[in-house]
PDB file of C-alpha atoms and ligand atoms in Angstrom:
ATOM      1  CA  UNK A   1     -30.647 -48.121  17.472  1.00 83.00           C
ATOM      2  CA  UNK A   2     -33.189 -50.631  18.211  1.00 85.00           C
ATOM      3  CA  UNK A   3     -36.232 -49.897  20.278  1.00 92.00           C
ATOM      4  CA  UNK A   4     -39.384 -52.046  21.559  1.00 95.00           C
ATOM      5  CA  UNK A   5     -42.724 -50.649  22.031  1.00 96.00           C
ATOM      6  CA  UNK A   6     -45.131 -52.614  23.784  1.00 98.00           C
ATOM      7  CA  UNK A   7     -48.189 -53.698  21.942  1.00 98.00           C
ATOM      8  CA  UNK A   8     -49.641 -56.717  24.698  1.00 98.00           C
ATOM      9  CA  UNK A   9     -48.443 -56.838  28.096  1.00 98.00           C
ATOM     10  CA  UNK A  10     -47.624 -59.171  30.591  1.00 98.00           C
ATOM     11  CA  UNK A  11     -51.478 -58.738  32.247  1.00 98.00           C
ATOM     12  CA  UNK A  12     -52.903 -58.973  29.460  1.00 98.00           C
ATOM     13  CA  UNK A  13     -51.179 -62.084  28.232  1.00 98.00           C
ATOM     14  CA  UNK A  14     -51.407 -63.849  31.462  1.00 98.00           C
ATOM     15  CA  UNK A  15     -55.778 -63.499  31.339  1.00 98.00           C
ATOM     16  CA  UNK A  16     -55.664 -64.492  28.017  1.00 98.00           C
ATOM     17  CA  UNK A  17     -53.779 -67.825  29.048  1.00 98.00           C
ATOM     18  CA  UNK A  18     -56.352 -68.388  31.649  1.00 98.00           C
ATOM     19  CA  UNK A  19     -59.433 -68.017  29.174  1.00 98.00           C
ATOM     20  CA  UNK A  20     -57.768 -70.148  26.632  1.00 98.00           C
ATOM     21  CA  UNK A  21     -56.959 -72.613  29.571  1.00 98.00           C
ATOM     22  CA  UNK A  22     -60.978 -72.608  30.993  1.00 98.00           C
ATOM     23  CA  UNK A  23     -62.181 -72.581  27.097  1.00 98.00           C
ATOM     24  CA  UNK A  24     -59.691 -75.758  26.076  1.00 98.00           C
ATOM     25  CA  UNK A  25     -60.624 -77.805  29.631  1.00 98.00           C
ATOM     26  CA  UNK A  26     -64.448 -77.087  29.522  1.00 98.00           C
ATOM     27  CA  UNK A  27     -63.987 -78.308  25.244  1.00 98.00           C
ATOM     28  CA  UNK A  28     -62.055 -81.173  26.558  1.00 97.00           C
ATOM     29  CA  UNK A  29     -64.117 -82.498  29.479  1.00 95.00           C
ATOM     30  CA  UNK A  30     -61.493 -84.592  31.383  1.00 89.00           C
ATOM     31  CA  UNK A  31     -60.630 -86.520  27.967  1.00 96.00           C
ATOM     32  CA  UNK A  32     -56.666 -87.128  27.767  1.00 97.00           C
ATOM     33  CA  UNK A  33     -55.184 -85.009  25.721  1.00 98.00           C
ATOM     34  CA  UNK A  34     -51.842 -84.799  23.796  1.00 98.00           C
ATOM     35  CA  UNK A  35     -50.616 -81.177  23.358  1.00 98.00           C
ATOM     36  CA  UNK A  36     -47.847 -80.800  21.032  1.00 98.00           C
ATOM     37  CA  UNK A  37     -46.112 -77.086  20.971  1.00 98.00           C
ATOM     38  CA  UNK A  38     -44.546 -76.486  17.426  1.00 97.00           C
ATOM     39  CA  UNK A  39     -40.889 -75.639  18.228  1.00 97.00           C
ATOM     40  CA  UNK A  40     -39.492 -72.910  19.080  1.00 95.00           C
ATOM     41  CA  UNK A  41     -41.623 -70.069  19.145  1.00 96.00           C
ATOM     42  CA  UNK A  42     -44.566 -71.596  21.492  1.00 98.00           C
ATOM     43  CA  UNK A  43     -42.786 -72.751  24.584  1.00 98.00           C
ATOM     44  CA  UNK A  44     -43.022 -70.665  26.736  1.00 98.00           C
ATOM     45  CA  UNK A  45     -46.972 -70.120  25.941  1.00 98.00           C
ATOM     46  CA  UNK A  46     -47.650 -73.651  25.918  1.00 98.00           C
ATOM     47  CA  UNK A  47     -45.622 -74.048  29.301  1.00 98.00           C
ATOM     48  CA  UNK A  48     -47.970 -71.222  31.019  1.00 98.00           C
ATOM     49  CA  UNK A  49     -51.350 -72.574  29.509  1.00 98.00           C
ATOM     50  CA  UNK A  50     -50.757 -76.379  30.390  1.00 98.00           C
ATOM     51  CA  UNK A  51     -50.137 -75.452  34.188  1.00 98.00           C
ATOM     52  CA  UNK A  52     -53.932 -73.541  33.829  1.00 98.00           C
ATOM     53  CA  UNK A  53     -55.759 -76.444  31.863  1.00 97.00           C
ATOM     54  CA  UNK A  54     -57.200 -79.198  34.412  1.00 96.00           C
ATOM     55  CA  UNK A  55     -56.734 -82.178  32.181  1.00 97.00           C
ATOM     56  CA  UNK A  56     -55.029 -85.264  32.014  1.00 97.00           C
ATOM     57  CA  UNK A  57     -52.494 -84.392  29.025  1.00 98.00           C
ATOM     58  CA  UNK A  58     -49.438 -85.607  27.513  1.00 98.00           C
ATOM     59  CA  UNK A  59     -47.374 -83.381  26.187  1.00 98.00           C
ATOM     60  CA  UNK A  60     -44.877 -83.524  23.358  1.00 98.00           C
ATOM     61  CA  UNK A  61     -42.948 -80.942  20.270  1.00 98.00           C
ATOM     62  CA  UNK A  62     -42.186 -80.690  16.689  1.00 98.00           C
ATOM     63  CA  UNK A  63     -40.270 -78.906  14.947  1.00 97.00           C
ATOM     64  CA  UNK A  64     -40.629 -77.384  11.901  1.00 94.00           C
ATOM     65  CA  UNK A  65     -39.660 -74.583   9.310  1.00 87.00           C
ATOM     66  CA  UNK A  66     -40.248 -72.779   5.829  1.00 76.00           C
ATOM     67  CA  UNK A  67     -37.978 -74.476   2.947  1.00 60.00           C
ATOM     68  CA  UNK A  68     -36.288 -71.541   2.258  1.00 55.00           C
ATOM     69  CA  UNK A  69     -35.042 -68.613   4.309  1.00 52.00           C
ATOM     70  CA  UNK A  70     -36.869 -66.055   2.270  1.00 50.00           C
ATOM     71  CA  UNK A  71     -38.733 -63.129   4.296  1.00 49.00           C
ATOM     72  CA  UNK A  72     -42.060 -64.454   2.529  1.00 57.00           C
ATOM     73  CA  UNK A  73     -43.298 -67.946   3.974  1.00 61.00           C
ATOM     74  CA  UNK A  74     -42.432 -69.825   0.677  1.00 63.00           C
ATOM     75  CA  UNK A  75     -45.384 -72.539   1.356  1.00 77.00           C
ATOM     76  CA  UNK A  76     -43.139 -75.270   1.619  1.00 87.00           C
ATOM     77  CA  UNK A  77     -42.652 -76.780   5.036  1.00 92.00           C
ATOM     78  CA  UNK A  78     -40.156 -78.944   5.970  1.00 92.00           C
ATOM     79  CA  UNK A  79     -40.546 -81.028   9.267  1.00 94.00           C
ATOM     80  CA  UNK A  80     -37.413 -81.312  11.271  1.00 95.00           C
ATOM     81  CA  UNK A  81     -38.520 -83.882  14.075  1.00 95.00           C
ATOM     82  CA  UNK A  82     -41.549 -85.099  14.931  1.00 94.00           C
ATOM     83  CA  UNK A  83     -43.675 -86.187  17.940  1.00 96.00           C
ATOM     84  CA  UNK A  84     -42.375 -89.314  19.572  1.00 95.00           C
ATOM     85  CA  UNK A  85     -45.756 -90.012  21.492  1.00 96.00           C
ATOM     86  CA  UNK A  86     -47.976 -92.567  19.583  1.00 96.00           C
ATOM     87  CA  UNK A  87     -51.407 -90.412  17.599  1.00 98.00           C
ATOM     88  CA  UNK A  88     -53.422 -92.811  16.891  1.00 98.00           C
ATOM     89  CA  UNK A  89     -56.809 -92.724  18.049  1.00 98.00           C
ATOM     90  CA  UNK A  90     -55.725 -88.972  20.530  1.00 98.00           C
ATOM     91  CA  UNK A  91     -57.326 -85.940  20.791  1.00 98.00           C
ATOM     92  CA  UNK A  92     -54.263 -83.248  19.484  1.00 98.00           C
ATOM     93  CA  UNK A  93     -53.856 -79.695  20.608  1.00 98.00           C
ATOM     94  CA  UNK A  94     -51.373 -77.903  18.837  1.00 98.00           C
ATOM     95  CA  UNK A  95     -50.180 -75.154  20.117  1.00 98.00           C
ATOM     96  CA  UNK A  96     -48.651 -72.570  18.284  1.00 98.00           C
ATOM     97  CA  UNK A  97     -47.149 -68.785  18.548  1.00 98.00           C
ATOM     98  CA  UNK A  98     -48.403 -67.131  15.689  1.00 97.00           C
ATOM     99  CA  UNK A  99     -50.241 -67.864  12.794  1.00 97.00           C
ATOM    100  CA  UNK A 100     -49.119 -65.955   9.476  1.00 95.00           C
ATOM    101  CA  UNK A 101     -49.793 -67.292   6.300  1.00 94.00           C
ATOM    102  CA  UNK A 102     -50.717 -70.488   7.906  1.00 96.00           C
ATOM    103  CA  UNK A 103     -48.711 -72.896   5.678  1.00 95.00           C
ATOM    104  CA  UNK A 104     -47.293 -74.403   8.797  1.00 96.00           C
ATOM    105  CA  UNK A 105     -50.191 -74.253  10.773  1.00 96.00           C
ATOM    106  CA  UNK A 106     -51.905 -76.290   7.692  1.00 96.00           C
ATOM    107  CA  UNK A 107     -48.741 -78.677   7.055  1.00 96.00           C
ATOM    108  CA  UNK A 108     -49.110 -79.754  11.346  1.00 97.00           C
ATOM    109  CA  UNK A 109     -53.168 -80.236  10.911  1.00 97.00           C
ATOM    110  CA  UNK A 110     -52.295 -83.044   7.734  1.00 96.00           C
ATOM    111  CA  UNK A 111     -49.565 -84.436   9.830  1.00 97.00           C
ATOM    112  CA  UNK A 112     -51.546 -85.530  12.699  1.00 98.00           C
ATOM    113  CA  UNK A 113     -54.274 -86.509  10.799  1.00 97.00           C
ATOM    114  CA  UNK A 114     -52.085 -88.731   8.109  1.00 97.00           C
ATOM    115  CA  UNK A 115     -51.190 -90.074  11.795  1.00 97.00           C
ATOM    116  CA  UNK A 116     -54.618 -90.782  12.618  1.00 98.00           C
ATOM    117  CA  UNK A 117     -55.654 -88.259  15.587  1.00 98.00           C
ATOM    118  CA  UNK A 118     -59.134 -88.781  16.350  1.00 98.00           C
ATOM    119  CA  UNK A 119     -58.859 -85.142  16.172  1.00 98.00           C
ATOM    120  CA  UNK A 120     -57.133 -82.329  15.768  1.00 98.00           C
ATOM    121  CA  UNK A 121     -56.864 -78.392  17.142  1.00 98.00           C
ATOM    122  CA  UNK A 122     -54.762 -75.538  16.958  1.00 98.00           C
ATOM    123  CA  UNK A 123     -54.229 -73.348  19.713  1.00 98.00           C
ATOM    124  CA  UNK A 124     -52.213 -70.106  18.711  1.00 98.00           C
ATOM    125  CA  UNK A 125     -51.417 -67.196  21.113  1.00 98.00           C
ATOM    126  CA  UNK A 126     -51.385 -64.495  18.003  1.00 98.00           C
ATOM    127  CA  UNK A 127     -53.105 -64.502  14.630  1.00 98.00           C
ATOM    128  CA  UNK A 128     -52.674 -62.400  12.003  1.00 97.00           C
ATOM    129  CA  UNK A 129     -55.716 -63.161   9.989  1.00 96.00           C
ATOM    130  CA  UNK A 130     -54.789 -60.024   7.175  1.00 96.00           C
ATOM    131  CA  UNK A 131     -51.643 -62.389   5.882  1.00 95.00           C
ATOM    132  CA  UNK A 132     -53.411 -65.476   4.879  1.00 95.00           C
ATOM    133  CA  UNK A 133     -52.481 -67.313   2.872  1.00 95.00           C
ATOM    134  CA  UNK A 134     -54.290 -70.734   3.516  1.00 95.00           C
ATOM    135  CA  UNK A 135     -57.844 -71.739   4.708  1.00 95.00           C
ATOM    136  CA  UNK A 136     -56.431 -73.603   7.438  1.00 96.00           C
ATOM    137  CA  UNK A 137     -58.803 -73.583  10.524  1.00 96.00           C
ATOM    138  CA  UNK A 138     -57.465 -71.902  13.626  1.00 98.00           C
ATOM    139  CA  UNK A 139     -59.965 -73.473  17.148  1.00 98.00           C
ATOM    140  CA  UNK A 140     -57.900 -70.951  19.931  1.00 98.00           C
ATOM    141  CA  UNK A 141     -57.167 -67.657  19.429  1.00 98.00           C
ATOM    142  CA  UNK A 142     -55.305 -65.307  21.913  1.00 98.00           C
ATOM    143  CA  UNK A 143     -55.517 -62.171  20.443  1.00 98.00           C
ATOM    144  CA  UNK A 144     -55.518 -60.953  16.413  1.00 98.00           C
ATOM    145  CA  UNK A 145     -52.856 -58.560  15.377  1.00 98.00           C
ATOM    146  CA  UNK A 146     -52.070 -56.331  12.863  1.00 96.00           C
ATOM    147  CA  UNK A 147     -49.351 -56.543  10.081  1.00 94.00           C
ATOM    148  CA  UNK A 148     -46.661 -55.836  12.451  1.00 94.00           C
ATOM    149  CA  UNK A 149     -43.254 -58.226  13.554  1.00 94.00           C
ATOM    150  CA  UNK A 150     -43.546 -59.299  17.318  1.00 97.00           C
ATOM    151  CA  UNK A 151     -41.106 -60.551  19.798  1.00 97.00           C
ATOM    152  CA  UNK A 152     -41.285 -61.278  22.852  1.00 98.00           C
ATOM    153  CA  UNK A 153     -42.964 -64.244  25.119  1.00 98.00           C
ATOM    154  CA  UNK A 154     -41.379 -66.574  22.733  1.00 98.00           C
ATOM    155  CA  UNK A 155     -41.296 -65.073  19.377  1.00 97.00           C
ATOM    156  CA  UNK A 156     -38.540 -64.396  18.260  1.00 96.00           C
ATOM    157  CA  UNK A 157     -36.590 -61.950  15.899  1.00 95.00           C
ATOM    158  CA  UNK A 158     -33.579 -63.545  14.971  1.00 93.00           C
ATOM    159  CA  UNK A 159     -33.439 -65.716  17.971  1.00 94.00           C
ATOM    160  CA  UNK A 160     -33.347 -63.026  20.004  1.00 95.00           C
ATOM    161  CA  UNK A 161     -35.730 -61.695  22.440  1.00 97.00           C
ATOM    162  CA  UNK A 162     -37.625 -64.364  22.969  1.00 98.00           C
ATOM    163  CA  UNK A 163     -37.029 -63.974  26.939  1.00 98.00           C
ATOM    164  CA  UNK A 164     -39.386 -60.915  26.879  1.00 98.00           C
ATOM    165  CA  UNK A 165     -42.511 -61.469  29.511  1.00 98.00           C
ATOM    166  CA  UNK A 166     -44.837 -59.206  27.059  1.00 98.00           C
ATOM    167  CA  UNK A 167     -45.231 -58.868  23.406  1.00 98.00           C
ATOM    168  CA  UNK A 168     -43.032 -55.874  21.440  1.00 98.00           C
ATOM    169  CA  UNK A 169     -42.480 -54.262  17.808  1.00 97.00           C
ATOM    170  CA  UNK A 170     -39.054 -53.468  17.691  1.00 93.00           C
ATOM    171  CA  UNK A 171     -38.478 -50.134  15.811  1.00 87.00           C
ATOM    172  CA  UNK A 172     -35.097 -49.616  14.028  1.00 85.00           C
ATOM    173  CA  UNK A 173     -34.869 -52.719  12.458  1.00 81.00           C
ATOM    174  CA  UNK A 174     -35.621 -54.119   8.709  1.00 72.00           C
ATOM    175  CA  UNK A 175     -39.280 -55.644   8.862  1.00 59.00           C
ATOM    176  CA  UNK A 176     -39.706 -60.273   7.844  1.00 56.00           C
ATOM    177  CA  UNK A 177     -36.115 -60.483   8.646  1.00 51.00           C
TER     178      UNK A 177
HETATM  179  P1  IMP B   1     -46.813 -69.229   8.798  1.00 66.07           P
HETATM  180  O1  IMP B   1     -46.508 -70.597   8.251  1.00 66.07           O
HETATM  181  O2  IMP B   1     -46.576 -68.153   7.788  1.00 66.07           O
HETATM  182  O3  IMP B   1     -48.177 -69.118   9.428  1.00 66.07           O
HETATM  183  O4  IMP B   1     -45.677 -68.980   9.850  1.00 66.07           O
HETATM  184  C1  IMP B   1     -45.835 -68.965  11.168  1.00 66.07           C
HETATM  185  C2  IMP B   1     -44.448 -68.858  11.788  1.00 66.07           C
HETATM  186  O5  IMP B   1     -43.740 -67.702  11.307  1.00 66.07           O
HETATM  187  C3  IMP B   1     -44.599 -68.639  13.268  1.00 66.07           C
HETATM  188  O6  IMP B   1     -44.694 -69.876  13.957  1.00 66.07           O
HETATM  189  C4  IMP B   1     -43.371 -67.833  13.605  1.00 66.07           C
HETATM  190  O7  IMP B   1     -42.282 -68.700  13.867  1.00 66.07           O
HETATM  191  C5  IMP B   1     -43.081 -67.030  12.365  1.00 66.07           C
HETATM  192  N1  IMP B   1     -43.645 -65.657  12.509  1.00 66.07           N
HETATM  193  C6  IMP B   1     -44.657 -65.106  11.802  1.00 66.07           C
HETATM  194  N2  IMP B   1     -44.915 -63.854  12.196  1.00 66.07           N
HETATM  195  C7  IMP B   1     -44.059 -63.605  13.210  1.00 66.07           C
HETATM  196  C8  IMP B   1     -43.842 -62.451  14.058  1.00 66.07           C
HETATM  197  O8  IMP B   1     -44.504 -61.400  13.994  1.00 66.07           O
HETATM  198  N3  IMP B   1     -42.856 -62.571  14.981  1.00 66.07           N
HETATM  199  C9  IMP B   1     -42.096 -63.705  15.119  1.00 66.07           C
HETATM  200  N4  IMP B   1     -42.272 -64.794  14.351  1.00 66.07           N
HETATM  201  C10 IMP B   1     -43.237 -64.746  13.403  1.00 66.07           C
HETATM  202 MG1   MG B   2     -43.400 -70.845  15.207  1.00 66.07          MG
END
């Protein structure tokens, strides 16, 4: 039988989105913006922290994945669809779920600076710093995490769950599915 055990809750998720929000407008200083949320596992964070920043933003996705299907990030990204809003010469906020090994974190960084951002941050609600696997820089951090699979507020464990207002483990399941 599955089971979830809470690990961050709905509270504590919602002041976290509300620092990150005052931290990111204060950086930002009424300069437009273009926040891009990297499909699908940050839109419902991105959709709560956009309606707390007070800035003039546009707002766009991509979508991206590992090569393979392995339950080890491979390293090789593949980009599915990118951002349809013009780069050139924006400030980009990406805004991302979790950061694991950071391969795709890294791969969205080179992206929008091959497209010539004037520059370029990530934003991610979780990082797990102790699975590295990459130097990639990460400017917004919600909270850090453990080793552990989350769902919940997004995430997702095999598309599922993703509907959950605060952040789980599930128990009774196999672990990287
Ligand atoms: P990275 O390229 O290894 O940093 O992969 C990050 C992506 O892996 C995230 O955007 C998630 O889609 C997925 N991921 C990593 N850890 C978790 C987790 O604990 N729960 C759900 N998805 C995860
Ligand atoms: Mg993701």
């Amino acid at each position: 039988m599955v089971t979830q055990k809470l690990v961050i809750s709905e509270t504590q998720i919602q002041e976290c989105v509300s620092r990150l929000a005052s931290l990111i407008s204060a950086d930002y200083k009424d300069q437009p913006l273009l926040v891009v949320g990297a499909l699908n596992g940050s839109f419902i964070f991105l959709s709560d922290l956009i309606r707390s920043m007070e800035l003039p933003i546009q707002v766009d996705f991509i979508r991206l994945s590992s090569y393979d299907e392995s339950t080890q990030s491979s390293g090789s990204v593949r980009l599915h669809h990118g951002v349809r809003t013009p780069v050139k010469g924006k400030n980009v906020l990406v805004v991302e779920d979790i950061v694991d090994t950071g391969f795709t974190a890294e791969f969205i960084r080179h992206y929008f600076e091959e497209q010539g951002a004037a520059s370029v941050r990530i934003c991610s609600l979780l990082d797990k710093p102790i699975r590295r696997l990459t130097s990639v820089t990460v400017d917004y951090v919600g909270f850090e995490v453990p080793d552990q699979f989350l769902v919940g507020y997004g995430l997702d464990y095999n598309q599922q769950f993703r509907e959950l207002r605060a952040l789980y483990t599930l128990e009774g399941v196999p672990q990287n599915p």
